[in-house]
mmCIF file of C-alpha atoms in Angstrom:
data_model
loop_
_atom_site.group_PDB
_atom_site.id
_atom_site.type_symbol
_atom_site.label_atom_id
_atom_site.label_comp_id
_atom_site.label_asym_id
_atom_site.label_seq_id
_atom_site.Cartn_x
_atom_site.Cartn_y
_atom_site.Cartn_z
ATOM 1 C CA UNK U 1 -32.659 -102.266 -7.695
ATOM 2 C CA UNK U 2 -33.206 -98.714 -7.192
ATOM 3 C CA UNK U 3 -36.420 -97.097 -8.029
ATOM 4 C CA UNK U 4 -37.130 -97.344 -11.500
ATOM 5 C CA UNK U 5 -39.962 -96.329 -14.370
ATOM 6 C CA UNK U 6 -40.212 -97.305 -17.863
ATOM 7 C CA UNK U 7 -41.332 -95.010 -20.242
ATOM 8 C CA UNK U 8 -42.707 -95.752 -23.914
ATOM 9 C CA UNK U 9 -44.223 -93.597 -26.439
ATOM 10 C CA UNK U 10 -46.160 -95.727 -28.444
ATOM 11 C CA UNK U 11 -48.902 -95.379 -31.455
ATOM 12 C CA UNK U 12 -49.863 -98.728 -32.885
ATOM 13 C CA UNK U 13 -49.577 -100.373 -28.818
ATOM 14 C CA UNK U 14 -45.933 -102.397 -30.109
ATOM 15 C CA UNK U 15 -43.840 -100.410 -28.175
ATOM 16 C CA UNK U 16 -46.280 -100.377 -25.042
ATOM 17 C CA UNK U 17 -46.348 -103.758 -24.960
ATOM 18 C CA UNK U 18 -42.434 -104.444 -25.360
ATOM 19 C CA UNK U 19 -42.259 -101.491 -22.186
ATOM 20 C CA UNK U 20 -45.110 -103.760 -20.327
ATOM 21 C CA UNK U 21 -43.086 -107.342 -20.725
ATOM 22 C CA UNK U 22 -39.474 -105.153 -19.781
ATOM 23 C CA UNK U 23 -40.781 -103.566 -16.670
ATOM 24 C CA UNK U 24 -42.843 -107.069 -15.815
ATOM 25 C CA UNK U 25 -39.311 -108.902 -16.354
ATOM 26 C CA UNK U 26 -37.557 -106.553 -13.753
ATOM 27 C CA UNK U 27 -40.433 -106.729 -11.620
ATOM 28 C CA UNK U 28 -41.014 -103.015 -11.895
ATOM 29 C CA UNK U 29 -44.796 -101.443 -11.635
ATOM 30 C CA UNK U 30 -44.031 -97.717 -12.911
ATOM 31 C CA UNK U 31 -44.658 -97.802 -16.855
ATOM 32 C CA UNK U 32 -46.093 -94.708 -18.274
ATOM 33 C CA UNK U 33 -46.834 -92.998 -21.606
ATOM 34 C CA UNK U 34 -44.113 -90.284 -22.094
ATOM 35 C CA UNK U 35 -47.275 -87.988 -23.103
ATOM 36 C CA UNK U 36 -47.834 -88.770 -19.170
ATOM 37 C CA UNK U 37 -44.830 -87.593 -18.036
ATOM 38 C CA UNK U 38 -42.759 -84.337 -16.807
ATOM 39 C CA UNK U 39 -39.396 -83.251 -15.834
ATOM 40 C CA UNK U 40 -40.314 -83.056 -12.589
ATOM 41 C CA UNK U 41 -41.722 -86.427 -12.724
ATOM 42 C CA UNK U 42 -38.505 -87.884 -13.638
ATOM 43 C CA UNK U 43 -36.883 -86.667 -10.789
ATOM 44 C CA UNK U 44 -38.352 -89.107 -8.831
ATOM 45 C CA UNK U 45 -36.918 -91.709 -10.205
ATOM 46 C CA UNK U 46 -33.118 -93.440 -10.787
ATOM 47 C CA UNK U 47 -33.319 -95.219 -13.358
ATOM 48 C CA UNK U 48 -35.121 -94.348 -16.692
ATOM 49 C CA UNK U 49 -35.734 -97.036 -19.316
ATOM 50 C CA UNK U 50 -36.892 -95.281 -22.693
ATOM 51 C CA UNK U 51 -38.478 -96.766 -25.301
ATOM 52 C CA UNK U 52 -39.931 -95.280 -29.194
ATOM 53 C CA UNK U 53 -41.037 -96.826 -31.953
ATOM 54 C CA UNK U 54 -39.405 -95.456 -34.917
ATOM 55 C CA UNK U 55 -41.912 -93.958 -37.780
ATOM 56 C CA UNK U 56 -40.976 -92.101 -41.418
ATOM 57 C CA UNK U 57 -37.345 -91.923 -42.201
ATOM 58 C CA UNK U 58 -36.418 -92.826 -38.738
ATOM 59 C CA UNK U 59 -38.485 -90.119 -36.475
ATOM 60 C CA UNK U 60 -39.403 -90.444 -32.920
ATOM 61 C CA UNK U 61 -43.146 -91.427 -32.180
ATOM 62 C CA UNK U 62 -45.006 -88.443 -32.173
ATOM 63 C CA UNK U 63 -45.197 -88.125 -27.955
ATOM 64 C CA UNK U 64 -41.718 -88.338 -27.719
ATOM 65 C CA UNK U 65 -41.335 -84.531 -29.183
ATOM 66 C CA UNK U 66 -42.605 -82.961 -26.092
ATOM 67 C CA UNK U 67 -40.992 -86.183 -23.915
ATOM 68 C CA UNK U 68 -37.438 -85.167 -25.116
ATOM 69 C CA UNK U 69 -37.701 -81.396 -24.621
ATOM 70 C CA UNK U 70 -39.055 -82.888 -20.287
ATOM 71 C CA UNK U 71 -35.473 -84.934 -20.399
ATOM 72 C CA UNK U 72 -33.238 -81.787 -21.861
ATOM 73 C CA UNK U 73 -35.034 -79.598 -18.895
ATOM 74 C CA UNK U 74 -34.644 -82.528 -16.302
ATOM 75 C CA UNK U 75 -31.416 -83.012 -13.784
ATOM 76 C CA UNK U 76 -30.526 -86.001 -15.268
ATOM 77 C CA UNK U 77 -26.899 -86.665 -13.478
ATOM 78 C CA UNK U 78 -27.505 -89.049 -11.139
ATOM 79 C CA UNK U 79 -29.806 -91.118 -13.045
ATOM 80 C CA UNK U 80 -29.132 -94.110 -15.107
ATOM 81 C CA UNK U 81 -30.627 -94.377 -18.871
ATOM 82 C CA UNK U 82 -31.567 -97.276 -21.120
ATOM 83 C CA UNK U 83 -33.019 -97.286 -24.456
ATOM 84 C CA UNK U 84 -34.945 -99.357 -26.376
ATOM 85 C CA UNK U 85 -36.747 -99.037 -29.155
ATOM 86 C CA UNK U 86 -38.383 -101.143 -32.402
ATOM 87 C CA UNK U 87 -38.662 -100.860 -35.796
ATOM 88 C CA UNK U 88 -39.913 -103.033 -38.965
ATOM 89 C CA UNK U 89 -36.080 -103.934 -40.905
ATOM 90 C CA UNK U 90 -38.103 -105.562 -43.407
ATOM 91 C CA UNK U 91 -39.746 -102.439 -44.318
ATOM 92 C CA UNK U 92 -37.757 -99.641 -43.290
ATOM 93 C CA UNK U 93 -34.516 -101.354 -43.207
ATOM 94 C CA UNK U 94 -32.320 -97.790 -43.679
ATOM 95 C CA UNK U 95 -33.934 -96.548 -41.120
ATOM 96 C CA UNK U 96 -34.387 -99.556 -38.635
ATOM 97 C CA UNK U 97 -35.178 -98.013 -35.117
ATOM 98 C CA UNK U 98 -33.343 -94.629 -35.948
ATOM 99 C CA UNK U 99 -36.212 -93.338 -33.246
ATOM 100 C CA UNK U 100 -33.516 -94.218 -30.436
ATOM 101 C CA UNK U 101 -31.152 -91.606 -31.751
ATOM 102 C CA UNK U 102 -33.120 -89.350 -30.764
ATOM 103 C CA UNK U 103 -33.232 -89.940 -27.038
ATOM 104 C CA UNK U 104 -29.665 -90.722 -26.865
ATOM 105 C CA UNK U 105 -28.995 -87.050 -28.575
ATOM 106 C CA UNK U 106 -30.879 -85.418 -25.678
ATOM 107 C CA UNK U 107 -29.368 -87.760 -23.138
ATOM 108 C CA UNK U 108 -26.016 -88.373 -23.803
ATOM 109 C CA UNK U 109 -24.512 -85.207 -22.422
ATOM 110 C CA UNK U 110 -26.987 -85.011 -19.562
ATOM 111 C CA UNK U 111 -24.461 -86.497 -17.116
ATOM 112 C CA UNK U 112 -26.978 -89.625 -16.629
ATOM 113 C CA UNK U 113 -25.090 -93.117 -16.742
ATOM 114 C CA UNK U 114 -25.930 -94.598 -20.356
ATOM 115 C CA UNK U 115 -25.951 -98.193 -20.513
ATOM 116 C CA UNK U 116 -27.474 -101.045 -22.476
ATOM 117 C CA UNK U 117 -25.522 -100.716 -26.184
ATOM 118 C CA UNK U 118 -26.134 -103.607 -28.048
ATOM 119 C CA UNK U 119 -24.273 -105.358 -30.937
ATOM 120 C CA UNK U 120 -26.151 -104.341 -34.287
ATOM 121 C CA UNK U 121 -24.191 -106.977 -36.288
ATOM 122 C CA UNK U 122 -27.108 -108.993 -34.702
ATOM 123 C CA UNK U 123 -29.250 -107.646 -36.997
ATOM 124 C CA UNK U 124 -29.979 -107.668 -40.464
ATOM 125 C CA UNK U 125 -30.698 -104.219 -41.542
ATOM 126 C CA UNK U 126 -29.247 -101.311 -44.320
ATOM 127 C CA UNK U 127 -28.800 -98.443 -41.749
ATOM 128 C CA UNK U 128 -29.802 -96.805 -38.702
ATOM 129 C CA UNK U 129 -29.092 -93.501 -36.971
ATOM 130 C CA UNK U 130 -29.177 -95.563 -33.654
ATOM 131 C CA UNK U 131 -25.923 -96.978 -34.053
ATOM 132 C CA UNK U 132 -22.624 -95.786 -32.591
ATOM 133 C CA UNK U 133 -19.436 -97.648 -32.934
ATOM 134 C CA UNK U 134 -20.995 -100.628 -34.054
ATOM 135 C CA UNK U 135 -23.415 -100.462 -31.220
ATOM 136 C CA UNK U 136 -27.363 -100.080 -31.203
ATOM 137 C CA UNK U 137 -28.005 -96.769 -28.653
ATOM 138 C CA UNK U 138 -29.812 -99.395 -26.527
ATOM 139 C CA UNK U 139 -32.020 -102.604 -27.544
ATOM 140 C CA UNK U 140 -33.629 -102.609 -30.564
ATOM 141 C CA UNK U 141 -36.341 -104.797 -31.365
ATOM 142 C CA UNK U 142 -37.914 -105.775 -34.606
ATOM 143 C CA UNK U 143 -41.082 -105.720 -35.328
ATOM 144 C CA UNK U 144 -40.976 -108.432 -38.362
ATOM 145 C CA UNK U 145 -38.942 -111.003 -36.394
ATOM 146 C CA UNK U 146 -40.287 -113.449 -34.850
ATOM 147 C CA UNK U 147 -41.801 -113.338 -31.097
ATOM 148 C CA UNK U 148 -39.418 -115.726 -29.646
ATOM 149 C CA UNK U 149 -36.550 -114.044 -31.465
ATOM 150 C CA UNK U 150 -37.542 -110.465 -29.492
ATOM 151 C CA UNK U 151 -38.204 -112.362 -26.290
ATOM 152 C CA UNK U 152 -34.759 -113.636 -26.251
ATOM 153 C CA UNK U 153 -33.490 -109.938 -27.123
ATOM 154 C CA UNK U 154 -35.133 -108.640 -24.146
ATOM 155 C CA UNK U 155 -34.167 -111.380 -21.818
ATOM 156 C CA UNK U 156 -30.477 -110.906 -22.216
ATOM 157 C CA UNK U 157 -30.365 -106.927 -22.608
ATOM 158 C CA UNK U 158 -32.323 -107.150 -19.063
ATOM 159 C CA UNK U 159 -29.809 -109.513 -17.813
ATOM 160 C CA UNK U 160 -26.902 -107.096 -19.477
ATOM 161 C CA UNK U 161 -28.570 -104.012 -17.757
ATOM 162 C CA UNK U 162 -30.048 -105.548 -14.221
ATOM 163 C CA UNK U 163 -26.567 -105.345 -12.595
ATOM 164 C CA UNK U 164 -26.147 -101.565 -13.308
ATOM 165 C CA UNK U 165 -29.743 -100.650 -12.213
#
C-alpha cells in the first residue's frame, strides 16, 4: 500500500474513533485532525481517507471549513480519495451524513482517483446530500446502529478500497 493518512474532523470524538479503528484495520499510523493539517501536508501523501461527522441540516464538522479550502489549494491528481463519514438516521434521517458531500464537492474535480461509493439502499434513511446515483460519496456510518453493524461496514468498505490503495 502506498503511503497513506487518514484524516477526521471530529467534535463529539465519534468520528475520531471510526478514523482510529480504519487506519488500525489497514495498518496505517498517520491519523490526524484536519484542524492539523495543510495543503502542503497532503502532498506527502497518496492516498487520503476523509472522514466528517455530519451536524445541522447536513453541514461539515466545523474543522472541515478551513480543511476543504487546504484540499481545493492542494495538487490533488495523483492521489487517491476515500470518504467516510457518520451521522445519527434516527435523528437526522433527511440529512443522514450529508457532511460527505461536502468533501466530495471539493474533490471530485481535483483529478484525485475517487473510490469507495457505497450502496445507500443499505440504509434506512429519508435523504442525504451524500448520495450520487444511488451511491453513498464514500462509507457512511451510523451513529444509532449498532456497534457490530458499523464494524461490519468498515470491514468490507476496507476490503472494497484496500486493492486500489
Amino acid at each position: 500500500m502506498r503511503k497513506t493518512i487518514v484524516v477526521y474532523g471530529s467534535t463529539t470524538g465519534t468520528c475520531q474513533e471510526f478514523a482510529e479503528q480504519i487506519a488500525q484495520k489497514l495498518g496505517v499510523s498517520d491519523v490526524k485532525n484536519v484542524a492539523d493539517v495543510s495543503a502542503d501536508a497532503l502532498a506527502e501523501y497518496d492516498n487520503l481517507l476523509l472522514g466528517t461527522s455530519t451536524w445541522g441540516a447536513g453541514e461539515l464538522q466545523d474543522d472541515w471549513y478551513d480543511g476543504v479550502e487546504a484540499l481545493k489549494t492542494a495538487d490533488l491528481s495523483s492521489k487517491t480519495i476515500a470518504i467516510f463519514g457518520c451521522g445519527d438516521a434516527d435523528g437526522y434521517s433527511d440529512t443522514f451524513c450529508g457532511g460527505m458531500a461536502e468533501i466530495y464537492n471539493a474533490v471530485k474535480n481535483s483529478g484525485a482517483k475517487v473510490i469507495g461509493q457505497v450502496a445507500a439502499d443499505t440504509y434506512t434513511y429519508d435523504d442525504s446530500d451524500a448520495v450520487v446515483d444511488g451511491k453513498f460519496v464514500g462509507l457512511a456510518l451510523d451513529c444509532s446502529e449498532s456497534e457490530g453493524k458499523s464494524e461490519n461496514r468498515i470491514e468490507d468498505w476496507l476490503d472494497s478500497i484496500r486493492p486500489k490503495l
